[in-house]
């Protein structure tokens, strides 16, 4: 880890101010991602801005009946928040699946959303890939068993690492962002960016010196939601595929649906075919199967990860079954 | 010494008070409290930190090494080149230079300032690729393959003529690394021309020899200390490059240097278990007797290291042939890893066994009983198959393929293994002091297996005093020679040495106290803290009073391992029950039963821990660990503990351990055998659950799903 | 250490002291971003050695270290507190697990400078002079350790588990211990130790709760 200067910011505006410097400045929240990247020389900032004492650590109700979650809320506090559990059960389910107890105690909501890819080419200094300013994605001809099966047009084939981004997108959350020019709100589904040669160095729309401060969840309304993660290890491991579904019910039938898949694409992957397959249908296992088939109809796996298509299908099916209150296995 | 003639008679007590009981690990309190000082924890006055510069390339030539920038970096006290321009490196992680600085952070900074220019050379990183005649060579001077062992017994043609069924398949296991939690490393401190080295090692004496040879100094000038060490599993016998570099840095800087590898270096440059492949054609008679085995095997131990393993494993093929080829690739060299060769040979044979059993429609346990070696003291398999099947509820096993509806399929599997575990020439020293205190010294080391505890148990048992009356000194070359802790030999080497030495010391004490007690020395026994007449217990003296009779001169005895107190050869059988989610390919283990013998059990508690540990290590081998080299660049993609998967608490099933006491066989090591057959039992259980055969490890979901898919399509399963 | 901490766990006074400056508080106003910039923003310290003050096992520890030094390295290399181990150094294995303000944390993935003013408990802080913590005793009693290198992290994680769930179920225990890796394979007996310790540990004692620990008592 390269030596760095340190700023302990005490409010949002100090964060933004401190991020402006001649060298590279990076915000440090829970540190569960950034410190490892720095130790591995993937990032070598000149300045670290501690945001833990500056950003909101609370979950509050919004006048619209939703919740506003501070970026510095720890994952464990998100999980243990009763309002979150009651209003957004799929978010609650995603929170407890993150990392390990130690990680959940340190990591923050903002950090989870903004963490960088876990791609092993990106994470090892030897591989100068697109994401590190290089001119290739090593996964294409290499070890791509954990890489994307959707959105594989390149140039990068990472899967987005955030577990919370998926339920946030499914629940229609908005992200509040603060920068030198003031603040703005962005829909969770518009926050993350598919890689292009111009944008491949980052995974979202945040500009330099901008910081995510809040996640604003709309009132849940008459929905049923479900979350399912396929993991190899039962203990600490990254999911191989996971899904959040949020179903707006119309009596016994599904009115409209949001189906978002994680760990399968460079962004939280919203599946329009699955959503179409659910609209107007009764909520049962047969519907879940059809939607799952539809969800993977547009999959384009790489040389070594076709197995993830089956996993993604299973995750979609089981998330819907959980929303229906049915047993998944 | 009129009683010298009795010395040859060394036996274990018929009615021990401590041996074979559950004795708490002596160093437990220091370890749980964080007081135990491992090599990694040694902090010396004025100590600085070393850091190695390594090759990022799997194969390259060093064209130049420029140390100037590193030498002038803040805090730097020493810089050394380990390679010269023109040298060839053969794997990612090959050391080329090193620095030492006043803080770890600055040592890392400085290491990055060492400028090495490279000429990258073509590399090979995949076994199959390396075996192609047109492949790039791993070394500019050596071939990629070398003929290995060749064994032939009986007549293959006869064997296949006798076969009613023939199975022909390719089986394989992968490369895994040791992942010692305490990485390899050393603290080196010079006093003039004398070196003291704290080393995380499995062999203090071996290490001292290694330092002396590499540094060109007398071995008498080297002291190696290992009071506690955080796992070795076969990879920690020598000082290695990091030890020699550390000593050189310390000399150059004139300060103690700590050089512990980081996790990435540990994966790349401290050994691994070689891969194993075999294309096998095997025959079985209509009666379910094995008739023939024709195997062509290969595997890689990395850059220039062998890859042999036993094949066929354990079962009796009367007609067999096996030809092995060592394959070299540009990757770190293999080192012995917990039961070297056996987990590979076992897997390759045991999956085949289930396939053969299915062809003749015989239950896998019954099939193995028909083909296992006959029962002998070191061959208890048939007994364990029968007894284990009963304990495990094997009768509930369904034929191949769980017919239960739904995605979760359950299955059972079985597998067997063997190991040696013999003892050899350990030496020891014991002092019985006039105040009654006892000091036992032995230059062995405790890797976490409980050596310190068993030394003390044997001494206390022999001298008839409580364990807390014994001071046990190990882990230091200042103590009498004991060999490296490998091959499950430590318990069987050390226990007899302690028994012999303490017996001799006790006999001297008997001679001293006999007149006072009024019993002939031959008729004295020591137990319960007293020395008394064997037949007349009323004639006795307390241990402390007996020792007072020594006056000012302690009893001081050297002794050596002798034959007759230890044995060799163990057998074991393991059963496993798993569930497979056929919609995800994910395997979860429900329970494992391990049937195991190890002769005379010294400490039942730590012996059981060894079995638990071996089983869990093999769960990792079966399901999780995998050293993954990028197929294009040859660089390791998972040199960490995040994507190099290891089981956590939620992945560990119920494990039942049954230890078969065989005290008449003497002490036999148990460190390695329990890790041999678990993976095969798991793979066979997956096959039983799904009806799909996976012939390679690890049992990653992609293989499980592919095998299920192939089986549905009417493939060769 | 003052009992009156602000909501970030760092008392203003301590922060100012450790930053080695006075008059900083005025920089933090409700002014706009531009105003903060005009005042050069909050204090930038490092990258060289800076004073860092830690409260470890109830005792105050004054260090001079670079901001990049992790909590684990600060304690192991600068304070000779070597009980907690460095194994993966990337937050994957749990050997470095400490309790920070009542919750377990990977000290390899925590900057020392970030945890000033927080109550840090290491494995060394659990045992008394002559007695082990009930969790440590249970580990010994059931042989829940072999080489012992993961043990300090597991012990700390188990202590935190039982402070959070004094009557932990096996499910809770597994989940709370899933952040730790053992290579010798002691998991079965660690679980046994956790279940055994809960029967003797009882509810968390006053001393065991970080909020009640003071310098005097350390």
PDB file of N, CA and C in Angstrom, chain B residues 566-622:
ATOM      1  N   UNK B 566       6.928 -48.777  18.771  1.00  0.00           N
ATOM      2  CA  UNK B 566       6.110 -48.146  17.738  1.00  0.00           C
ATOM      3  C   UNK B 566       5.849 -49.148  16.638  1.00  0.00           C
ATOM      4  N   UNK B 567       4.873 -48.857  15.816  1.00  0.00           N
ATOM      5  CA  UNK B 567       4.524 -49.751  14.723  1.00  0.00           C
ATOM      6  C   UNK B 567       4.475 -48.993  13.414  1.00  0.00           C
ATOM      7  N   UNK B 568       4.005 -49.665  12.385  1.00  0.00           N
ATOM      8  CA  UNK B 568       3.882 -49.017  11.075  1.00  0.00           C
ATOM      9  C   UNK B 568       2.678 -49.583  10.359  1.00  0.00           C
ATOM     10  N   UNK B 569       2.046 -48.750   9.604  1.00  0.00           N
ATOM     11  CA  UNK B 569       0.926 -49.213   8.774  1.00  0.00           C
ATOM     12  C   UNK B 569      -0.400 -49.004   9.457  1.00  0.00           C
ATOM     13  N   UNK B 570      -1.210 -48.155   8.863  1.00  0.00           N
ATOM     14  CA  UNK B 570      -2.555 -47.951   9.396  1.00  0.00           C
ATOM     15  C   UNK B 570      -3.550 -48.140   8.264  1.00  0.00           C
ATOM     16  N   UNK B 571      -4.777 -48.393   8.657  1.00  0.00           N
ATOM     17  CA  UNK B 571      -5.836 -48.500   7.663  1.00  0.00           C
ATOM     18  C   UNK B 571      -7.033 -47.694   8.131  1.00  0.00           C
ATOM     19  N   UNK B 572      -7.832 -47.271   7.184  1.00  0.00           N
ATOM     20  CA  UNK B 572      -9.014 -46.496   7.520  1.00  0.00           C
ATOM     21  C   UNK B 572     -10.039 -46.567   6.415  1.00  0.00           C
ATOM     22  N   UNK B 573     -11.276 -46.357   6.797  1.00  0.00           N
ATOM     23  CA  UNK B 573     -12.387 -46.330   5.839  1.00  0.00           C
ATOM     24  C   UNK B 573     -13.274 -45.150   6.203  1.00  0.00           C
ATOM     25  N   UNK B 574     -13.749 -44.451   5.198  1.00  0.00           N
ATOM     26  CA  UNK B 574     -14.649 -43.332   5.469  1.00  0.00           C
ATOM     27  C   UNK B 574     -15.931 -43.443   4.657  1.00  0.00           C
ATOM     28  N   UNK B 575     -17.012 -43.006   5.295  1.00  0.00           N
ATOM     29  CA  UNK B 575     -18.336 -42.981   4.666  1.00  0.00           C
ATOM     30  C   UNK B 575     -18.792 -41.530   4.597  1.00  0.00           C
ATOM     31  N   UNK B 576     -19.520 -41.203   3.566  1.00  0.00           N
ATOM     32  CA  UNK B 576     -20.034 -39.845   3.497  1.00  0.00           C
ATOM     33  C   UNK B 576     -21.465 -39.841   2.980  1.00  0.00           C
ATOM     34  N   UNK B 577     -22.224 -38.871   3.465  1.00  0.00           N
ATOM     35  CA  UNK B 577     -23.573 -38.646   2.934  1.00  0.00           C
ATOM     36  C   UNK B 577     -23.651 -37.203   2.484  1.00  0.00           C
ATOM     37  N   UNK B 578     -24.133 -36.987   1.272  1.00  0.00           N
ATOM     38  CA  UNK B 578     -24.199 -35.637   0.724  1.00  0.00           C
ATOM     39  C   UNK B 578     -25.594 -35.359   0.161  1.00  0.00           C
ATOM     40  N   UNK B 579     -25.865 -34.074  -0.027  1.00  0.00           N
ATOM     41  CA  UNK B 579     -27.013 -33.699  -0.853  1.00  0.00           C
ATOM     42  C   UNK B 579     -26.481 -32.926  -2.054  1.00  0.00           C
ATOM     43  N   UNK B 580     -27.158 -33.097  -3.168  1.00  0.00           N
ATOM     44  CA  UNK B 580     -26.806 -32.360  -4.379  1.00  0.00           C
ATOM     45  C   UNK B 580     -28.062 -31.640  -4.855  1.00  0.00           C
ATOM     46  N   UNK B 581     -27.935 -30.335  -5.039  1.00  0.00           N
ATOM     47  CA  UNK B 581     -29.031 -29.565  -5.624  1.00  0.00           C
ATOM     48  C   UNK B 581     -28.854 -29.643  -7.133  1.00  0.00           C
ATOM     49  N   UNK B 582     -29.678 -30.427  -7.787  1.00  0.00           N
ATOM     50  CA  UNK B 582     -29.431 -30.661  -9.219  1.00  0.00           C
ATOM     51  C   UNK B 582     -29.860 -29.468 -10.076  1.00  0.00           C
ATOM     52  N   UNK B 583     -30.482 -28.470  -9.475  1.00  0.00           N
ATOM     53  CA  UNK B 583     -30.787 -27.253 -10.239  1.00  0.00           C
ATOM     54  C   UNK B 583     -29.658 -26.221 -10.156  1.00  0.00           C
ATOM     55  N   UNK B 584     -28.695 -26.453  -9.269  1.00  0.00           N
ATOM     56  CA  UNK B 584     -27.539 -25.550  -9.186  1.00  0.00           C
ATOM     57  C   UNK B 584     -26.213 -26.300  -9.268  1.00  0.00           C
ATOM     58  N   UNK B 585     -26.242 -27.604  -9.064  1.00  0.00           N
ATOM     59  CA  UNK B 585     -25.010 -28.382  -9.058  1.00  0.00           C
ATOM     60  C   UNK B 585     -24.224 -28.276  -7.770  1.00  0.00           C
ATOM     61  N   UNK B 586     -24.821 -27.688  -6.756  1.00  0.00           N
ATOM     62  CA  UNK B 586     -24.083 -27.460  -5.516  1.00  0.00           C
ATOM     63  C   UNK B 586     -24.206 -28.644  -4.565  1.00  0.00           C
ATOM     64  N   UNK B 587     -23.048 -29.076  -4.089  1.00  0.00           N
ATOM     65  CA  UNK B 587     -22.955 -30.225  -3.187  1.00  0.00           C
ATOM     66  C   UNK B 587     -22.851 -29.725  -1.754  1.00  0.00           C
ATOM     67  N   UNK B 588     -23.650 -30.293  -0.866  1.00  0.00           N
ATOM     68  CA  UNK B 588     -23.472 -30.031   0.562  1.00  0.00           C
ATOM     69  C   UNK B 588     -23.262 -31.380   1.261  1.00  0.00           C
ATOM     70  N   UNK B 589     -22.310 -31.398   2.170  1.00  0.00           N
ATOM     71  CA  UNK B 589     -22.021 -32.647   2.863  1.00  0.00           C
ATOM     72  C   UNK B 589     -22.838 -32.694   4.140  1.00  0.00           C
ATOM     73  N   UNK B 590     -23.528 -33.801   4.335  1.00  0.00           N
ATOM     74  CA  UNK B 590     -24.356 -33.925   5.539  1.00  0.00           C
ATOM     75  C   UNK B 590     -23.561 -34.530   6.688  1.00  0.00           C
ATOM     76  N   UNK B 591     -22.859 -35.607   6.418  1.00  0.00           N
ATOM     77  CA  UNK B 591     -22.107 -36.228   7.506  1.00  0.00           C
ATOM     78  C   UNK B 591     -21.012 -37.121   6.933  1.00  0.00           C
ATOM     79  N   UNK B 592     -20.002 -37.314   7.773  1.00  0.00           N
ATOM     80  CA  UNK B 592     -18.865 -38.181   7.432  1.00  0.00           C
ATOM     81  C   UNK B 592     -18.630 -39.098   8.634  1.00  0.00           C
ATOM     82  N   UNK B 593     -18.343 -40.340   8.340  1.00  0.00           N
ATOM     83  CA  UNK B 593     -17.908 -41.264   9.396  1.00  0.00           C
ATOM     84  C   UNK B 593     -16.496 -41.719   9.059  1.00  0.00           C
ATOM     85  N   UNK B 594     -15.581 -41.549  10.010  1.00  0.00           N
ATOM     86  CA  UNK B 594     -14.192 -41.952   9.794  1.00  0.00           C
ATOM     87  C   UNK B 594     -13.841 -43.093  10.738  1.00  0.00           C
ATOM     88  N   UNK B 595     -13.493 -44.243  10.165  1.00  0.00           N
ATOM     89  CA  UNK B 595     -13.016 -45.401  10.929  1.00  0.00           C
ATOM     90  C   UNK B 595     -11.502 -45.419  10.771  1.00  0.00           C
ATOM     91  N   UNK B 596     -10.776 -45.413  11.891  1.00  0.00           N
ATOM     92  CA  UNK B 596      -9.338 -45.216  11.777  1.00  0.00           C
ATOM     93  C   UNK B 596      -8.598 -45.932  12.898  1.00  0.00           C
ATOM     94  N   UNK B 597      -7.412 -46.454  12.589  1.00  0.00           N
ATOM     95  CA  UNK B 597      -6.553 -46.969  13.655  1.00  0.00           C
ATOM     96  C   UNK B 597      -5.225 -46.249  13.640  1.00  0.00           C
ATOM     97  N   UNK B 598      -4.550 -46.230  14.790  1.00  0.00           N
ATOM     98  CA  UNK B 598      -3.210 -45.637  14.868  1.00  0.00           C
ATOM     99  C   UNK B 598      -2.432 -46.332  15.977  1.00  0.00           C
ATOM    100  N   UNK B 599      -2.669 -47.639  16.152  1.00  0.00           N
ATOM    101  CA  UNK B 599      -1.914 -48.392  17.156  1.00  0.00           C
ATOM    102  C   UNK B 599      -2.277 -47.965  18.561  1.00  0.00           C
ATOM    103  N   UNK B 600      -1.224 -47.751  19.378  1.00  0.00           N
ATOM    104  CA  UNK B 600      -1.423 -47.282  20.749  1.00  0.00           C
ATOM    105  C   UNK B 600      -1.703 -45.776  20.712  1.00  0.00           C
ATOM    106  N   UNK B 601      -2.870 -45.404  21.159  1.00  0.00           N
ATOM    107  CA  UNK B 601      -3.212 -43.975  21.163  1.00  0.00           C
ATOM    108  C   UNK B 601      -2.524 -43.319  22.357  1.00  0.00           C
ATOM    109  N   UNK B 602      -1.791 -42.258  22.113  1.00  0.00           N
ATOM    110  CA  UNK B 602      -1.108 -41.575  23.218  1.00  0.00           C
ATOM    111  C   UNK B 602      -2.096 -40.628  23.903  1.00  0.00           C
ATOM    112  N   UNK B 603      -2.658 -39.709  23.128  1.00  0.00           N
ATOM    113  CA  UNK B 603      -3.663 -38.783  23.665  1.00  0.00           C
ATOM    114  C   UNK B 603      -4.908 -38.882  22.797  1.00  0.00           C
ATOM    115  N   UNK B 604      -5.952 -39.440  23.356  1.00  0.00           N
ATOM    116  CA  UNK B 604      -7.157 -39.685  22.577  1.00  0.00           C
ATOM    117  C   UNK B 604      -7.757 -38.373  22.044  1.00  0.00           C
ATOM    118  N   UNK B 605      -7.668 -37.337  22.860  1.00  0.00           N
ATOM    119  CA  UNK B 605      -8.290 -36.061  22.478  1.00  0.00           C
ATOM    120  C   UNK B 605      -7.611 -35.475  21.230  1.00  0.00           C
ATOM    121  N   UNK B 606      -6.279 -35.414  21.262  1.00  0.00           N
ATOM    122  CA  UNK B 606      -5.588 -34.814  20.113  1.00  0.00           C
ATOM    123  C   UNK B 606      -5.580 -35.775  18.926  1.00  0.00           C
ATOM    124  N   UNK B 607      -5.639 -37.067  19.185  1.00  0.00           N
ATOM    125  CA  UNK B 607      -5.724 -38.032  18.072  1.00  0.00           C
ATOM    126  C   UNK B 607      -7.037 -37.827  17.318  1.00  0.00           C
ATOM    127  N   UNK B 608      -8.118 -37.651  18.060  1.00  0.00           N
ATOM    128  CA  UNK B 608      -9.409 -37.383  17.404  1.00  0.00           C
ATOM    129  C   UNK B 608      -9.355 -36.088  16.605  1.00  0.00           C
ATOM    130  N   UNK B 609      -8.704 -35.074  17.192  1.00  0.00           N
ATOM    131  CA  UNK B 609      -8.601 -33.798  16.477  1.00  0.00           C
ATOM    132  C   UNK B 609      -7.892 -33.969  15.140  1.00  0.00           C
ATOM    133  N   UNK B 610      -6.880 -34.845  15.131  1.00  0.00           N
ATOM    134  CA  UNK B 610      -6.177 -35.102  13.875  1.00  0.00           C
ATOM    135  C   UNK B 610      -7.123 -35.659  12.820  1.00  0.00           C
ATOM    136  N   UNK B 611      -8.028 -36.524  13.251  1.00  0.00           N
ATOM    137  CA  UNK B 611      -8.943 -37.135  12.280  1.00  0.00           C
ATOM    138  C   UNK B 611      -9.949 -36.096  11.782  1.00  0.00           C
ATOM    139  N   UNK B 612     -10.531 -35.341  12.711  1.00  0.00           N
ATOM    140  CA  UNK B 612     -11.422 -34.257  12.274  1.00  0.00           C
ATOM    141  C   UNK B 612     -10.720 -33.372  11.254  1.00  0.00           C
ATOM    142  N   UNK B 613      -9.486 -33.029  11.598  1.00  0.00           N
ATOM    143  CA  UNK B 613      -8.735 -32.112  10.749  1.00  0.00           C
ATOM    144  C   UNK B 613      -8.456 -32.690   9.368  1.00  0.00           C
ATOM    145  N   UNK B 614      -8.088 -33.961   9.350  1.00  0.00           N
ATOM    146  CA  UNK B 614      -7.822 -34.598   8.063  1.00  0.00           C
ATOM    147  C   UNK B 614      -9.058 -34.637   7.191  1.00  0.00           C
ATOM    148  N   UNK B 615     -10.190 -34.943   7.799  1.00  0.00           N
ATOM    149  CA  UNK B 615     -11.453 -35.011   7.054  1.00  0.00           C
ATOM    150  C   UNK B 615     -11.804 -33.635   6.487  1.00  0.00           C
ATOM    151  N   UNK B 616     -11.659 -32.618   7.308  1.00  0.00           N
ATOM    152  CA  UNK B 616     -12.036 -31.267   6.847  1.00  0.00           C
ATOM    153  C   UNK B 616     -11.083 -30.785   5.754  1.00  0.00           C
ATOM    154  N   UNK B 617      -9.804 -31.106   5.894  1.00  0.00           N
ATOM    155  CA  UNK B 617      -8.863 -30.753   4.828  1.00  0.00           C
ATOM    156  C   UNK B 617      -9.289 -31.397   3.516  1.00  0.00           C
ATOM    157  N   UNK B 618      -9.779 -32.618   3.605  1.00  0.00           N
ATOM    158  CA  UNK B 618     -10.161 -33.327   2.393  1.00  0.00           C
ATOM    159  C   UNK B 618     -11.491 -32.825   1.827  1.00  0.00           C
ATOM    160  N   UNK B 619     -12.348 -32.278   2.677  1.00  0.00           N
ATOM    161  CA  UNK B 619     -13.560 -31.627   2.179  1.00  0.00           C
ATOM    162  C   UNK B 619     -13.145 -30.444   1.293  1.00  0.00           C
ATOM    163  N   UNK B 620     -12.122 -29.724   1.743  1.00  0.00           N
ATOM    164  CA  UNK B 620     -11.609 -28.616   0.931  1.00  0.00           C
ATOM    165  C   UNK B 620     -11.068 -29.116  -0.403  1.00  0.00           C
ATOM    166  N   UNK B 621     -10.327 -30.218  -0.355  1.00  0.00           N
ATOM    167  CA  UNK B 621      -9.764 -30.806  -1.574  1.00  0.00           C
ATOM    168  C   UNK B 621     -10.889 -31.237  -2.519  1.00  0.00           C
ATOM    169  N   UNK B 622     -11.929 -31.808  -1.942  1.00  0.00           N
ATOM    170  CA  UNK B 622     -13.029 -32.332  -2.755  1.00  0.00           C
ATOM    171  C   UNK B 622     -13.844 -31.219  -3.411  1.00  0.00           C
TER     172      UNK B 622
END
